[in-house]
Amino acid sequence: MDDHNSQNSGWNNNSSSQSGYSDPYSSSNTDYMLSSDSGAHPPARLKHSGPGIASFIVGLVGLIGHIITFVLASLALYGSMELLDSSISREELAFHPAIVLASLAFLICLILNLSGIILGVIGLVLKNRRKVFAIIGTILNGLLILLFAGLLLGGIYMM
């Protein structure tokens, strides 16, 4: 009687193959899990978005560019401290080669950061892509632009 009940219930692996019942949760029946009719596909791994990766790289390049420009401009101005100590006007100091080159370098880095924000937003909008690099790149580029604006405003208010 136990054999008859176990064959009808389908819980016994030996009797399930005899009665025509296939257990969908058994590891031996992989055809059921991967068949196209069942609709039970494992989720595909999402790729990283290309614009998001580009935004992250542009943000890193912009960060390194800002740091290098700030350090080199500071060193150049420190080397020419006699200009700052003398009675030189602000207009003449503004045309110092270190100031001009630093301003151009900061503007180039700012343009890089603006393009990085655009790439980050494009990476965030793409569907079926990972958004990790797009989020990091957008935040990094946005923070660098805010930092540049803060330095600019601080320099204006210090004069």
C-alpha atoms as a PDB file:
ATOM      1  CA  MET A   1       0.000   0.000   0.000  1.00  0.00           C
ATOM      2  CA  ASP A   2       2.891   2.377   0.633  1.00  0.00           C
ATOM      3  CA  ASP A   3       4.245   1.697  -2.834  1.00  0.00           C
ATOM      4  CA  HIS A   4       0.915   2.482  -4.389  1.00  0.00           C
ATOM      5  CA  ASN A   5       0.571   5.810  -2.488  1.00  0.00           C
ATOM      6  CA  SER A   6       4.118   6.891  -3.327  1.00  0.00           C
ATOM      7  CA  GLN A   7       3.595   6.161  -7.015  1.00  0.00           C
ATOM      8  CA  ASN A   8       0.448   8.230  -7.191  1.00  0.00           C
ATOM      9  CA  SER A   9       1.756  11.168  -5.199  1.00  0.00           C
ATOM     10  CA  GLY A  10       4.803  11.727  -7.406  1.00  0.00           C
ATOM     11  CA  TRP A  11       7.093  12.465  -4.484  1.00  0.00           C
ATOM     12  CA  ASN A  12       9.356   9.504  -4.996  1.00  0.00           C
ATOM     13  CA  ASN A  13      11.971  10.054  -7.714  1.00  0.00           C
ATOM     14  CA  ASN A  14      11.910   6.424  -8.825  1.00  0.00           C
ATOM     15  CA  SER A  15       8.165   6.278  -9.196  1.00  0.00           C
ATOM     16  CA  SER A  16       7.898   9.736 -10.765  1.00  0.00           C
ATOM     17  CA  SER A  17       9.700   8.624 -13.888  1.00  0.00           C
ATOM     18  CA  GLN A  18       7.422   5.603 -14.115  1.00  0.00           C
ATOM     19  CA  SER A  19       4.185   7.539 -13.675  1.00  0.00           C
ATOM     20  CA  GLY A  20       5.052  10.230 -16.236  1.00  0.00           C
ATOM     21  CA  TYR A  21       5.351  12.988 -13.644  1.00  0.00           C
ATOM     22  CA  SER A  22       8.473  15.140 -13.929  1.00  0.00           C
ATOM     23  CA  ASP A  23       9.607  17.195 -10.977  1.00  0.00           C
ATOM     24  CA  PRO A  24      10.421  20.739 -12.200  1.00  0.00           C
ATOM     25  CA  TYR A  25      12.638  21.374  -9.172  1.00  0.00           C
ATOM     26  CA  SER A  26      14.935  18.405  -9.578  1.00  0.00           C
ATOM     27  CA  SER A  27      18.450  19.027 -10.839  1.00  0.00           C
ATOM     28  CA  SER A  28      18.206  16.149 -13.303  1.00  0.00           C
ATOM     29  CA  ASN A  29      15.457  17.847 -15.302  1.00  0.00           C
ATOM     30  CA  THR A  30      17.225  20.850 -16.829  1.00  0.00           C
ATOM     31  CA  ASP A  31      15.204  20.806 -20.044  1.00  0.00           C
ATOM     32  CA  TYR A  32      12.164  22.152 -18.246  1.00  0.00           C
ATOM     33  CA  MET A  33      14.121  25.010 -16.672  1.00  0.00           C
ATOM     34  CA  LEU A  34      15.775  26.149 -19.912  1.00  0.00           C
ATOM     35  CA  SER A  35      13.007  25.528 -22.422  1.00  0.00           C
ATOM     36  CA  SER A  36      11.796  28.508 -24.366  1.00  0.00           C
ATOM     37  CA  ASP A  37       8.159  27.619 -23.805  1.00  0.00           C
ATOM     38  CA  SER A  38       8.248  27.942 -20.037  1.00  0.00           C
ATOM     39  CA  GLY A  39       9.278  31.622 -19.940  1.00  0.00           C
ATOM     40  CA  ALA A  40      11.523  30.943 -16.935  1.00  0.00           C
ATOM     41  CA  HIS A  41      14.804  32.231 -18.349  1.00  0.00           C
ATOM     42  CA  PRO A  42      17.576  33.223 -16.011  1.00  0.00           C
ATOM     43  CA  PRO A  43      18.134  36.973 -16.133  1.00  0.00           C
ATOM     44  CA  ALA A  44      20.821  37.971 -18.610  1.00  0.00           C
ATOM     45  CA  ARG A  45      23.800  39.909 -17.303  1.00  0.00           C
ATOM     46  CA  LEU A  46      23.509  43.566 -18.180  1.00  0.00           C
ATOM     47  CA  LYS A  47      26.391  45.298 -19.893  1.00  0.00           C
ATOM     48  CA  HIS A  48      27.828  48.566 -18.650  1.00  0.00           C
ATOM     49  CA  SER A  49      26.765  51.537 -20.706  1.00  0.00           C
ATOM     50  CA  GLY A  50      29.434  52.894 -23.021  1.00  0.00           C
ATOM     51  CA  PRO A  51      28.588  56.560 -22.408  1.00  0.00           C
ATOM     52  CA  GLY A  52      28.616  55.885 -18.658  1.00  0.00           C
ATOM     53  CA  ILE A  53      32.128  54.457 -18.820  1.00  0.00           C
ATOM     54  CA  ALA A  54      33.197  57.394 -21.002  1.00  0.00           C
ATOM     55  CA  SER A  55      31.682  59.823 -18.477  1.00  0.00           C
ATOM     56  CA  PHE A  56      33.609  58.173 -15.644  1.00  0.00           C
ATOM     57  CA  ILE A  57      36.887  58.312 -17.598  1.00  0.00           C
ATOM     58  CA  VAL A  58      36.305  61.945 -18.595  1.00  0.00           C
ATOM     59  CA  GLY A  59      35.609  62.748 -14.933  1.00  0.00           C
ATOM     60  CA  LEU A  60      38.882  61.154 -13.853  1.00  0.00           C
ATOM     61  CA  VAL A  61      40.811  62.968 -16.587  1.00  0.00           C
ATOM     62  CA  GLY A  62      39.137  66.237 -15.585  1.00  0.00           C
ATOM     63  CA  LEU A  63      39.980  65.671 -11.910  1.00  0.00           C
ATOM     64  CA  ILE A  64      43.613  64.944 -12.701  1.00  0.00           C
ATOM     65  CA  GLY A  65      43.697  67.943 -15.052  1.00  0.00           C
ATOM     66  CA  HIS A  66      42.303  70.276 -12.386  1.00  0.00           C
ATOM     67  CA  ILE A  67      44.824  69.041  -9.810  1.00  0.00           C
ATOM     68  CA  ILE A  68      47.801  69.312 -12.166  1.00  0.00           C
ATOM     69  CA  THR A  69      46.734  72.770 -13.348  1.00  0.00           C
ATOM     70  CA  PHE A  70      46.249  74.029  -9.800  1.00  0.00           C
ATOM     71  CA  VAL A  71      49.618  72.690  -8.656  1.00  0.00           C
ATOM     72  CA  LEU A  72      51.533  74.008 -11.678  1.00  0.00           C
ATOM     73  CA  ALA A  73      49.879  77.425 -11.498  1.00  0.00           C
ATOM     74  CA  SER A  74      50.622  77.649  -7.787  1.00  0.00           C
ATOM     75  CA  LEU A  75      54.252  76.713  -8.336  1.00  0.00           C
ATOM     76  CA  ALA A  76      54.631  79.213 -11.173  1.00  0.00           C
ATOM     77  CA  LEU A  77      53.118  82.020  -9.117  1.00  0.00           C
ATOM     78  CA  TYR A  78      55.220  81.066  -6.093  1.00  0.00           C
ATOM     79  CA  GLY A  79      58.317  81.259  -8.268  1.00  0.00           C
ATOM     80  CA  SER A  80      57.415  84.796  -9.286  1.00  0.00           C
ATOM     81  CA  MET A  81      56.475  86.157  -5.863  1.00  0.00           C
ATOM     82  CA  GLU A  82      58.332  89.373  -6.562  1.00  0.00           C
ATOM     83  CA  LEU A  83      55.492  90.267  -8.932  1.00  0.00           C
ATOM     84  CA  LEU A  84      52.960  89.872  -6.161  1.00  0.00           C
ATOM     85  CA  ASP A  85      55.013  91.814  -3.592  1.00  0.00           C
ATOM     86  CA  SER A  86      55.616  94.835  -5.784  1.00  0.00           C
ATOM     87  CA  SER A  87      53.084  97.468  -6.525  1.00  0.00           C
ATOM     88  CA  ILE A  88      51.713  95.760  -9.620  1.00  0.00           C
ATOM     89  CA  SER A  89      48.161  96.302 -10.705  1.00  0.00           C
ATOM     90  CA  ARG A  90      45.623  93.542 -10.977  1.00  0.00           C
ATOM     91  CA  GLU A  91      45.358  93.995 -14.718  1.00  0.00           C
ATOM     92  CA  GLU A  92      49.088  93.424 -15.151  1.00  0.00           C
ATOM     93  CA  LEU A  93      48.963  90.367 -12.901  1.00  0.00           C
ATOM     94  CA  ALA A  94      46.065  88.968 -14.925  1.00  0.00           C
ATOM     95  CA  PHE A  95      48.287  88.848 -18.004  1.00  0.00           C
ATOM     96  CA  HIS A  96      51.053  86.900 -16.286  1.00  0.00           C
ATOM     97  CA  PRO A  97      51.770  83.805 -18.452  1.00  0.00           C
ATOM     98  CA  ALA A  98      51.133  81.405 -15.555  1.00  0.00           C
ATOM     99  CA  ILE A  99      47.727  82.956 -14.905  1.00  0.00           C
ATOM    100  CA  VAL A 100      46.781  82.898 -18.594  1.00  0.00           C
ATOM    101  CA  LEU A 101      47.847  79.268 -19.073  1.00  0.00           C
ATOM    102  CA  ALA A 102      46.160  78.178 -15.842  1.00  0.00           C
ATOM    103  CA  SER A 103      42.944  79.906 -16.904  1.00  0.00           C
ATOM    104  CA  LEU A 104      42.998  78.164 -20.275  1.00  0.00           C
ATOM    105  CA  ALA A 105      43.745  74.806 -18.672  1.00  0.00           C
ATOM    106  CA  PHE A 106      40.889  75.239 -16.183  1.00  0.00           C
ATOM    107  CA  LEU A 107      38.524  76.122 -19.027  1.00  0.00           C
ATOM    108  CA  ILE A 108      39.586  73.038 -20.979  1.00  0.00           C
ATOM    109  CA  CYS A 109      38.976  70.885 -17.907  1.00  0.00           C
ATOM    110  CA  LEU A 110      35.616  72.583 -17.419  1.00  0.00           C
ATOM    111  CA  ILE A 111      34.623  71.770 -21.002  1.00  0.00           C
ATOM    112  CA  LEU A 112      35.693  68.160 -20.372  1.00  0.00           C
ATOM    113  CA  ASN A 113      33.505  68.069 -17.272  1.00  0.00           C
ATOM    114  CA  LEU A 114      30.519  69.471 -19.149  1.00  0.00           C
ATOM    115  CA  SER A 115      30.907  66.784 -21.824  1.00  0.00           C
ATOM    116  CA  GLY A 116      31.256  64.212 -19.039  1.00  0.00           C
ATOM    117  CA  ILE A 117      27.931  65.290 -17.557  1.00  0.00           C
ATOM    118  CA  ILE A 118      26.281  64.979 -20.960  1.00  0.00           C
ATOM    119  CA  LEU A 119      27.747  61.496 -21.442  1.00  0.00           C
ATOM    120  CA  GLY A 120      26.659  60.521 -17.927  1.00  0.00           C
ATOM    121  CA  VAL A 121      23.072  61.590 -18.544  1.00  0.00           C
ATOM    122  CA  ILE A 122      23.049  59.660 -21.820  1.00  0.00           C
ATOM    123  CA  GLY A 123      24.364  56.625 -19.945  1.00  0.00           C
ATOM    124  CA  LEU A 124      21.620  57.005 -17.337  1.00  0.00           C
ATOM    125  CA  VAL A 125      18.885  57.156 -19.971  1.00  0.00           C
ATOM    126  CA  LEU A 126      19.929  53.974 -21.802  1.00  0.00           C
ATOM    127  CA  LYS A 127      17.741  50.997 -21.001  1.00  0.00           C
ATOM    128  CA  ASN A 128      18.957  47.491 -20.217  1.00  0.00           C
ATOM    129  CA  ARG A 129      22.405  48.729 -19.203  1.00  0.00           C
ATOM    130  CA  ARG A 130      24.165  48.987 -15.884  1.00  0.00           C
ATOM    131  CA  LYS A 131      24.225  52.526 -14.620  1.00  0.00           C
ATOM    132  CA  VAL A 132      27.035  52.400 -12.056  1.00  0.00           C
ATOM    133  CA  PHE A 133      29.662  54.186 -14.136  1.00  0.00           C
ATOM    134  CA  ALA A 134      27.092  56.664 -15.460  1.00  0.00           C
ATOM    135  CA  ILE A 135      26.071  57.628 -11.916  1.00  0.00           C
ATOM    136  CA  ILE A 136      29.661  57.914 -10.682  1.00  0.00           C
ATOM    137  CA  GLY A 137      30.721  59.875 -13.779  1.00  0.00           C
ATOM    138  CA  THR A 138      27.802  62.294 -13.560  1.00  0.00           C
ATOM    139  CA  ILE A 139      28.381  62.946  -9.858  1.00  0.00           C
ATOM    140  CA  LEU A 140      32.143  63.331 -10.301  1.00  0.00           C
ATOM    141  CA  ASN A 141      31.806  65.746 -13.214  1.00  0.00           C
ATOM    142  CA  GLY A 142      29.083  67.709 -11.420  1.00  0.00           C
ATOM    143  CA  LEU A 143      31.179  68.026  -8.273  1.00  0.00           C
ATOM    144  CA  LEU A 144      34.166  69.231 -10.277  1.00  0.00           C
ATOM    145  CA  ILE A 145      32.049  71.907 -11.959  1.00  0.00           C
ATOM    146  CA  LEU A 146      30.682  72.987  -8.573  1.00  0.00           C
ATOM    147  CA  LEU A 147      34.208  73.080  -7.161  1.00  0.00           C
ATOM    148  CA  PHE A 148      35.385  75.209 -10.086  1.00  0.00           C
ATOM    149  CA  ALA A 149      32.445  77.575  -9.611  1.00  0.00           C
ATOM    150  CA  GLY A 150      33.216  77.771  -5.880  1.00  0.00           C
ATOM    151  CA  LEU A 151      36.858  78.614  -6.566  1.00  0.00           C
ATOM    152  CA  LEU A 152      35.799  81.225  -9.092  1.00  0.00           C
ATOM    153  CA  LEU A 153      33.329  82.842  -6.703  1.00  0.00           C
ATOM    154  CA  GLY A 154      35.856  82.686  -3.866  1.00  0.00           C
ATOM    155  CA  GLY A 155      38.420  84.429  -6.031  1.00  0.00           C
ATOM    156  CA  ILE A 156      35.951  87.131  -7.008  1.00  0.00           C
ATOM    157  CA  TYR A 157      34.921  87.831  -3.422  1.00  0.00           C
ATOM    158  CA  MET A 158      38.531  87.873  -2.177  1.00  0.00           C
ATOM    159  CA  MET A 159      39.412  90.754  -4.473  1.00  0.00           C
END
